[in-house]
Short mmCIF file of C-alpha atoms and ligand atoms in Angstrom, two decimals:
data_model
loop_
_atom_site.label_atom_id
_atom_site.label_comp_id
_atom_site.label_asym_id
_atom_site.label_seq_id
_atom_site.Cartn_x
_atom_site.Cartn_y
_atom_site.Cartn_z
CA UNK A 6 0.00 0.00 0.00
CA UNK A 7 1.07 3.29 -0.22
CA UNK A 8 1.96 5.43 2.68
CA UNK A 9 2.78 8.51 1.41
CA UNK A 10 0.20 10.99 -0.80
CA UNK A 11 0.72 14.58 -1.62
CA UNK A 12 -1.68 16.82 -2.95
CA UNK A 13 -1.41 20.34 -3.74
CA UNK A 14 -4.50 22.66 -3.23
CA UNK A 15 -2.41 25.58 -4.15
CA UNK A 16 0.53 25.81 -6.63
CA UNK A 17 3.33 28.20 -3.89
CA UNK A 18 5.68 27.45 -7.15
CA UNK A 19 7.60 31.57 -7.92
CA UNK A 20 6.04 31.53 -11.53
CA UNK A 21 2.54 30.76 -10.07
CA UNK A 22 -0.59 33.06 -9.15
CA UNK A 23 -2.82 30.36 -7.77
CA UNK A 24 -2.91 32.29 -5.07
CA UNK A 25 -3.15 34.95 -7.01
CA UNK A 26 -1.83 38.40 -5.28
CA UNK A 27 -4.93 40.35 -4.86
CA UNK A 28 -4.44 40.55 -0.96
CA UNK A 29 -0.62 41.94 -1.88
CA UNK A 30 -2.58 44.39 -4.17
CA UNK A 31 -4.91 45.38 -1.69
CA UNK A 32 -2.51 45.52 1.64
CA UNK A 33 0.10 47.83 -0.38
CA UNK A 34 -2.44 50.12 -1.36
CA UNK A 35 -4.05 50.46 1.99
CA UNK A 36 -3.50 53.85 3.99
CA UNK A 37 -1.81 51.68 6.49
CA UNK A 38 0.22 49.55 4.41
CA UNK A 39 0.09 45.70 5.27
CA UNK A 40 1.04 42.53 3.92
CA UNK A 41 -0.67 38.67 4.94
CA UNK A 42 1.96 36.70 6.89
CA UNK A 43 1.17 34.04 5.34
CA UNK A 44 4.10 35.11 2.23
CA UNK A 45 6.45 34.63 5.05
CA UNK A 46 6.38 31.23 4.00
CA UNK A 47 8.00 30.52 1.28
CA UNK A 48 11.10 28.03 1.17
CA UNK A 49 13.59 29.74 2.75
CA UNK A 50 10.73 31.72 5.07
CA UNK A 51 10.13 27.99 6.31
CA UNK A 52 13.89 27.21 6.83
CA UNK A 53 14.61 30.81 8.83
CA UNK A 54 11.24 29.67 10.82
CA UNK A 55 12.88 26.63 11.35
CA UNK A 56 16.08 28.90 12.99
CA UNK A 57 13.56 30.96 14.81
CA UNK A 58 12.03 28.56 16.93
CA UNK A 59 15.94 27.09 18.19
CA UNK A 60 17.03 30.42 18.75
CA UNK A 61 17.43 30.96 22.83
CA UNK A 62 15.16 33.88 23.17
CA UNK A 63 12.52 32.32 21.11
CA UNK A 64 10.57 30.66 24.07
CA UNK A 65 7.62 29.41 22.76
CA UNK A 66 8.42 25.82 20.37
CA UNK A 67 10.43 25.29 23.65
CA UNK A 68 8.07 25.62 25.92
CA UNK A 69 5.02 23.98 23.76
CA UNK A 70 8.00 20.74 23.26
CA UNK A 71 8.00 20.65 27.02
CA UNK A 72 4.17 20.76 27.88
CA UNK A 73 3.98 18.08 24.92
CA UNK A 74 6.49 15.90 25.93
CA UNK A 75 5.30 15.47 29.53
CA UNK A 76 1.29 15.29 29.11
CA UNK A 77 1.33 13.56 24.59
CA UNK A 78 0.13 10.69 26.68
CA UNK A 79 -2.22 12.01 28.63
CA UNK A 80 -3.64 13.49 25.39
CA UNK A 81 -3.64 10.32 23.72
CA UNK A 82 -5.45 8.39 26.06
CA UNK A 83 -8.18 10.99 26.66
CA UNK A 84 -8.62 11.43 22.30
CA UNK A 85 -8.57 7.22 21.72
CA UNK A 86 -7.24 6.41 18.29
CA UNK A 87 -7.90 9.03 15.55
CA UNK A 88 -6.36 10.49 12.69
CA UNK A 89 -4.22 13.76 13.50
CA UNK A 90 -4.72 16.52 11.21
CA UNK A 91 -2.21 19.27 11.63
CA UNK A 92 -2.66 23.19 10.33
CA UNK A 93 0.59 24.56 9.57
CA UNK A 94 2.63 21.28 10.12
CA UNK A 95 6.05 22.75 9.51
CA UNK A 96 9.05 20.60 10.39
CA UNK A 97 6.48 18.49 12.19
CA UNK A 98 8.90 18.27 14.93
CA UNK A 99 6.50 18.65 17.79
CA UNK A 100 4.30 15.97 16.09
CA UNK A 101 6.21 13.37 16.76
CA UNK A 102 5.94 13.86 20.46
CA UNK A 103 2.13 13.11 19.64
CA UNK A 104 2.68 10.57 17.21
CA UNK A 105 4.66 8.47 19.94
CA UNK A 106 2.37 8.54 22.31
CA UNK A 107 -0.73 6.95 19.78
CA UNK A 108 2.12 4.21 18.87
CA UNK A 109 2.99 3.39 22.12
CA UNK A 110 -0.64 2.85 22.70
CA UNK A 111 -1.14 0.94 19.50
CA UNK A 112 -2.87 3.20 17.99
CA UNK A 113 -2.82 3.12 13.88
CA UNK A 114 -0.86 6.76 12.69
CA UNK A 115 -2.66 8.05 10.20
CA UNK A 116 -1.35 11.93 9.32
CA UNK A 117 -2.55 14.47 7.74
CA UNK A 118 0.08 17.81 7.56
CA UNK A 119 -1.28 20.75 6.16
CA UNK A 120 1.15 23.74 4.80
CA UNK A 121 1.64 26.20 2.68
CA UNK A 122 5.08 25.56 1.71
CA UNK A 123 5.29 22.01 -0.15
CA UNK A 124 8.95 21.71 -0.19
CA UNK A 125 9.23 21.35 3.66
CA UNK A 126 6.09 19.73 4.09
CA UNK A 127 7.59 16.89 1.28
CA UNK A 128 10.97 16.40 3.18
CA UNK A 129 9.80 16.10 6.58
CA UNK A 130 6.41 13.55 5.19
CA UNK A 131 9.61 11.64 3.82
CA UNK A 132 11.54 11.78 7.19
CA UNK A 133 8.65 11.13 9.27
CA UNK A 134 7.52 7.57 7.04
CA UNK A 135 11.48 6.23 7.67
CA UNK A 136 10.86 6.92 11.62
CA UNK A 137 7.81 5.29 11.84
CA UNK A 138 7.27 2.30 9.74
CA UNK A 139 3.55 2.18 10.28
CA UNK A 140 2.65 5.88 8.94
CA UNK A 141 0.09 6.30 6.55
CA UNK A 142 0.91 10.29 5.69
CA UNK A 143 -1.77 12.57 3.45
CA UNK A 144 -0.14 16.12 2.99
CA UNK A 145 -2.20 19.02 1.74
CA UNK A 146 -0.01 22.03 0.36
CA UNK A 147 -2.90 24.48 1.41
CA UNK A 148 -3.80 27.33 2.59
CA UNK A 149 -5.96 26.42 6.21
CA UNK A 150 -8.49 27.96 4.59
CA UNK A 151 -9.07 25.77 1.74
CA UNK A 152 -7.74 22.67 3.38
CA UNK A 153 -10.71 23.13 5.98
CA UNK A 154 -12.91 23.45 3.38
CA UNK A 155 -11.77 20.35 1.23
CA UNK A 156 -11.30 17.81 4.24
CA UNK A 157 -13.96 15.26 3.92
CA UNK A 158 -15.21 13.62 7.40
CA UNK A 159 -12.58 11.15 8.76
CA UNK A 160 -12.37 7.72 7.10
CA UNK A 161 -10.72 6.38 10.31
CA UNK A 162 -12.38 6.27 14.16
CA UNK A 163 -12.04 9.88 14.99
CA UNK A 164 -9.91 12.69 14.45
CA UNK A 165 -8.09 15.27 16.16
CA UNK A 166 -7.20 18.61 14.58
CA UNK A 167 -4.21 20.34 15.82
CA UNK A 168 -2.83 24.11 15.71
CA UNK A 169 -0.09 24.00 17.52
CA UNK A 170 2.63 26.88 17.95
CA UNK A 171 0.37 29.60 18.52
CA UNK A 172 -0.38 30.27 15.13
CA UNK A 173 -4.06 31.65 15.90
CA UNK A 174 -2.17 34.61 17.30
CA UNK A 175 -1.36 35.51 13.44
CA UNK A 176 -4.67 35.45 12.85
CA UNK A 177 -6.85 39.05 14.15
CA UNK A 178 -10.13 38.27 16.03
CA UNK A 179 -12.35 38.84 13.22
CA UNK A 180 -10.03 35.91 10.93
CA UNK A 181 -9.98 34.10 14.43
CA UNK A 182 -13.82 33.67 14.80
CA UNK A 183 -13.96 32.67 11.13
CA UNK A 184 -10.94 30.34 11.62
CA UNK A 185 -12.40 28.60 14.28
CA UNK A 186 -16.30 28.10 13.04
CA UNK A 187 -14.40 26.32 9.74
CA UNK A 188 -12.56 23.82 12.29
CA UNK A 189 -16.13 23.38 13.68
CA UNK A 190 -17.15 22.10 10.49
CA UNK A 191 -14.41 20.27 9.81
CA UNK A 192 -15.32 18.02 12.72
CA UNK A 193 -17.53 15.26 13.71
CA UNK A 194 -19.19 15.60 17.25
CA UNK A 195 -17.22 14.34 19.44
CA UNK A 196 -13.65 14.53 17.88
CA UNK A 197 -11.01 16.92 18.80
CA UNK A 198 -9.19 19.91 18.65
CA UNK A 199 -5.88 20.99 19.97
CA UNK A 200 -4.88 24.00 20.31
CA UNK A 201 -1.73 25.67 21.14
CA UNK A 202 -1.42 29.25 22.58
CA UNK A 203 1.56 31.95 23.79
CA UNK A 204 0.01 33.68 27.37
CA UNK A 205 0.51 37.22 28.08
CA UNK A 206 3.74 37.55 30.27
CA UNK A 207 6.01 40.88 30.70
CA UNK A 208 6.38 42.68 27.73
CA UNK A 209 10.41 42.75 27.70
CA UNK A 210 10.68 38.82 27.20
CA UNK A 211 8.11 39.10 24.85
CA UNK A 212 9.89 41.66 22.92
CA UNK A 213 13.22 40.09 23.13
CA UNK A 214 11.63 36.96 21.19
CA UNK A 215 10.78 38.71 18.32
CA UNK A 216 14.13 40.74 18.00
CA UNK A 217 16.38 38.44 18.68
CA UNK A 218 20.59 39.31 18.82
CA UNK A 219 21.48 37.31 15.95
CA UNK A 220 19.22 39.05 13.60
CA UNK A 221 17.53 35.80 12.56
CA UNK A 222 13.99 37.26 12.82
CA UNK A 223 14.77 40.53 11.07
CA UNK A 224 15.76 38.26 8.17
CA UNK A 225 12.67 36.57 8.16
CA UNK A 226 10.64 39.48 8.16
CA UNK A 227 12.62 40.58 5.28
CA UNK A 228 12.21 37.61 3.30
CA UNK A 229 9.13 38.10 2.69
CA UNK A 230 10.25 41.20 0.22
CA UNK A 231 12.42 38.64 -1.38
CA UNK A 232 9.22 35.94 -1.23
CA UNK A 233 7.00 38.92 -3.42
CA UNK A 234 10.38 39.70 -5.73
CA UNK A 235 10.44 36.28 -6.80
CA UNK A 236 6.75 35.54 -6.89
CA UNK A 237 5.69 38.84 -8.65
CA UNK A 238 8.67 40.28 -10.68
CA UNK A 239 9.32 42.62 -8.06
CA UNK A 240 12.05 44.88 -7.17
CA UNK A 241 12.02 45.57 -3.20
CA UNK A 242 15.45 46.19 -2.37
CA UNK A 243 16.15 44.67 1.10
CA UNK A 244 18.71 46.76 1.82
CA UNK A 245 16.35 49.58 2.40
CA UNK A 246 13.53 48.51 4.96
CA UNK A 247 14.63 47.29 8.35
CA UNK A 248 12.57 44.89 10.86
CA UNK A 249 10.45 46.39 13.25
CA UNK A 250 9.11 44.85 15.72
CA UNK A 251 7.24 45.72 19.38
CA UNK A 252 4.29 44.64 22.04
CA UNK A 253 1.33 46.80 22.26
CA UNK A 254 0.31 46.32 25.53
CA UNK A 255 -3.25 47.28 25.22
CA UNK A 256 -3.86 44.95 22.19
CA UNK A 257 -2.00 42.04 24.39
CA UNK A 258 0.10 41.70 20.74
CA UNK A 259 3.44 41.39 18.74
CA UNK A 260 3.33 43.69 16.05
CA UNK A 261 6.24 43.29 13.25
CA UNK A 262 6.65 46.28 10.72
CA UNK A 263 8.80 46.27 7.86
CA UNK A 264 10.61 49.95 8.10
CA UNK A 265 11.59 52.30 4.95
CA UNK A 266 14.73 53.52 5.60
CA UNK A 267 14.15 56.17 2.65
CA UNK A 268 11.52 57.47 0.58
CA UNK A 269 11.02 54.95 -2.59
CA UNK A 270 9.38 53.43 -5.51
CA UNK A 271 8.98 49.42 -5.37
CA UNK A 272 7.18 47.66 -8.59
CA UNK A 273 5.73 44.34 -8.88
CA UNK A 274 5.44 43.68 -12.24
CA UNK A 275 3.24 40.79 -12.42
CA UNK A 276 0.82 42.46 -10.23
CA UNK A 277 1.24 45.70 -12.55
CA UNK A 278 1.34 47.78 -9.40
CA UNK A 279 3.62 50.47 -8.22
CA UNK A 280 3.83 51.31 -4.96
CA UNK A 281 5.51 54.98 -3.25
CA UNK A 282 6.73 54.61 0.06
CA UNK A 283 7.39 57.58 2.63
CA UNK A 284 10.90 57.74 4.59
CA UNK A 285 9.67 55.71 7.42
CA UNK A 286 6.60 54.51 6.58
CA UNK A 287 5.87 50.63 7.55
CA UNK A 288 4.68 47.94 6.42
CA UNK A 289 2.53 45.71 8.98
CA UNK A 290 3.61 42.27 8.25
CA UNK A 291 2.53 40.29 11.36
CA UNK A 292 0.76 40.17 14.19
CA UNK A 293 0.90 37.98 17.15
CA UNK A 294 -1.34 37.74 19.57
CA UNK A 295 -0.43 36.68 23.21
CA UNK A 296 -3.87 34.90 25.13
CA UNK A 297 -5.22 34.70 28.65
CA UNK A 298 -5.97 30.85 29.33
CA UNK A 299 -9.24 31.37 30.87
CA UNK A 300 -10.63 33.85 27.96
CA UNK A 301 -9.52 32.06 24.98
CA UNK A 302 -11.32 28.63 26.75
CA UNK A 303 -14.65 30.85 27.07
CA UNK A 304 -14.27 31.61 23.53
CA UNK A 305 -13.83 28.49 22.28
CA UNK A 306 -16.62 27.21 24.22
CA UNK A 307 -18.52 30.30 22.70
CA UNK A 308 -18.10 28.13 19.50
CA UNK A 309 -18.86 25.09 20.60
CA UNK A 310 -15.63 23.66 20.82
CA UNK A 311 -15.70 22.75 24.38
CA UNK A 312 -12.36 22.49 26.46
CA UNK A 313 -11.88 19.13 27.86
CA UNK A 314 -8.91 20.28 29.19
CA UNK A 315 -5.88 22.44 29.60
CA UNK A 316 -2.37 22.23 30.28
CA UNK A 317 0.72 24.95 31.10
CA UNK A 318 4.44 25.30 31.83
CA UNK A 319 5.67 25.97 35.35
CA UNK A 320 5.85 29.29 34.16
CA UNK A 321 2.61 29.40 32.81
CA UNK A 322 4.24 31.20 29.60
CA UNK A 323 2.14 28.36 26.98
CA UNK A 324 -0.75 27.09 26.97
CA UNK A 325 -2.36 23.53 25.38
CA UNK A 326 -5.64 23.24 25.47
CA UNK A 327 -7.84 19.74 24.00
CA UNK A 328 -11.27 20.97 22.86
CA UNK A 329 -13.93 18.69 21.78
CA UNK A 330 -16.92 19.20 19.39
C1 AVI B 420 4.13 31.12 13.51
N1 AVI B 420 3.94 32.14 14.54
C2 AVI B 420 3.27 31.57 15.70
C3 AVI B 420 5.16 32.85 14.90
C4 AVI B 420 4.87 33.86 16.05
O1 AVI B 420 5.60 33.83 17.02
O2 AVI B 420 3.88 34.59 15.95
C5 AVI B 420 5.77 33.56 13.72
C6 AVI B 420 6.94 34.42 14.09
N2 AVI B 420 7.11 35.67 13.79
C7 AVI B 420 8.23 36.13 14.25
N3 AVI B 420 8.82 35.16 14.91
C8 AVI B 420 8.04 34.09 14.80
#
């Protein structure tokens, strides 16, 4: 049989417009300029994501690891077997933690990774079937969006939908509630979703994780210029916009800015748009949302995905929480 099947919902190849640059059109020629942090993820986005979450004053794929590591089991035994579909799979590191714990309880694996970019979603699907002999793996190169839509109802007992990382933070509470009312309907009653979350702590460790000394998140900020150069005959020079990047204490967020250093004209051809910026102006290119534990559970229970339960660090600095429909 075969264990491995890749399908792509979306075409994140340079030369492609499947998804087709009319959110680049409209964020660059906002008052506020913005961009969707989703283009952070191209290739090389992925890889410098990859650097991000090692780096030591990047806290949070740490701390997650940690929570996972000491309660995958726990999780495991309170889901039963089901199929593990995961939004923005990544290096699928953390996964495995979870994918243990349904082996050692003899569980079949059946995975489903979900990602934008197909490149590392293909080499870590082909990493992850030589670990575990057993692995059935189904990867979507999607967009959440239209992988939520697509999924047809398990084939298998039950399944559990992750978002790990803290991911919904990228998303603003308007995409949030519209986010989470698609994993509603992506689920049977009774099956699962878990769901990772960064908690509101003092602002200079949260700052220091999202400018950290070896520049590595600056450069994936700035990527993303590169990302719409490549994809849309572009001509951003990197040279001149610098990373930004702060917590607005009010909003309980991370907000990263790309900075002008100058005043300028950037083209994308392939879009056929031109685009003046101001000495200084910015570019909003992410934001990050940091959660209260007990508000985000009312919320999800607000959309009918019930917590079943929740679990911390010592710190309390991350949060897991199992939800079930
Ligand atoms: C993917 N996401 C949860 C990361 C975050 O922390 O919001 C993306 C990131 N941006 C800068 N550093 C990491």
């Amino acid at each position: 049989t075969q264990r491995l099947q890749i399908e792509y919902l979306i075409d994140f190849t340079p030369q492609s417009n499947t998804v087709d640059g009319n959110d680049v059109i409209q964020g660059l020629t906002q008052h506020s300029k913005s961009l969707p942090a989703r283009y952070f993820y191209d290739d090389r986005g992925s890889q410098l994501f990859e650097q991000i979450c090692a780096l030591p004053e990047y806290y949070l794929t740490r701390t997650e690891t940690a929570i996972l590591q000491e309660y995958a089991s726990e999780i495991a035994q309170m889901t039963g077997a089901c199929e593990l579909v995961e939004l923005g799979s990544g290096s699928s590191t953390k996964t495995r933690l979870l994918l243990d714990a349904y082996k050692q309880l003899d569980y079949p694996l059946h995975y489903l990774p979900i990602d934008v970019s197909g490149g590392i979603l293909e080499s870590s699907a082909k990493q992850l079937l030589a670990d575990y002999p057993s692995l059935q793996v189904h990867a979507l190169v999607s967009t959440y969006e239209l992988a939520l839509e697509k999924l047809m109802p398990s084939e298998f007992a039950s399944r559990m939908i992750c978002f790990i990382g803290s991911t919904l933070g990228n998303l603003s509470p308007a995409e949030c509630d519209t986010f989470l009312a698609q994993i509603t309907a992506a689920l049977q009653p009774g099956e699962y979703f878990l769901l990772g979350v960064d908690l509101q702590k003092p602002k200079e460790i949260l700052e220091a994780a999202y400018n950290d000394r070896q520049g590595v998140t600056a450069a994936f900020n700035l990527n993303m210029l590169q990302h719409l150069n490549t994809r849309f005959d572009g001509n951003f020079d990197l040279e001149q916009f610098e990373h930004w990047a702060f917590y607005n204490e009010t909003q309980h967020q991370i907000e990263m800015h790309l900075r002008s250093r100058r005043s300028q004209t950037v083209r994308l051809r392939a879009l056929d748009l031109t685009v003046e910026f101001a000495a200084d102006e910015t570019i909003l290119t992410e934001i990050s949302r940091k959660f209260n534990l007990n508000i985000i559970q009312q919320e999800l229970a607000q959309q009918n995905l019930k917590p079943v339960q929740a679990w911390t660090d010592p710190q309390q600095w991350f949060g897991l929480i199992l939800c079930q429909l």
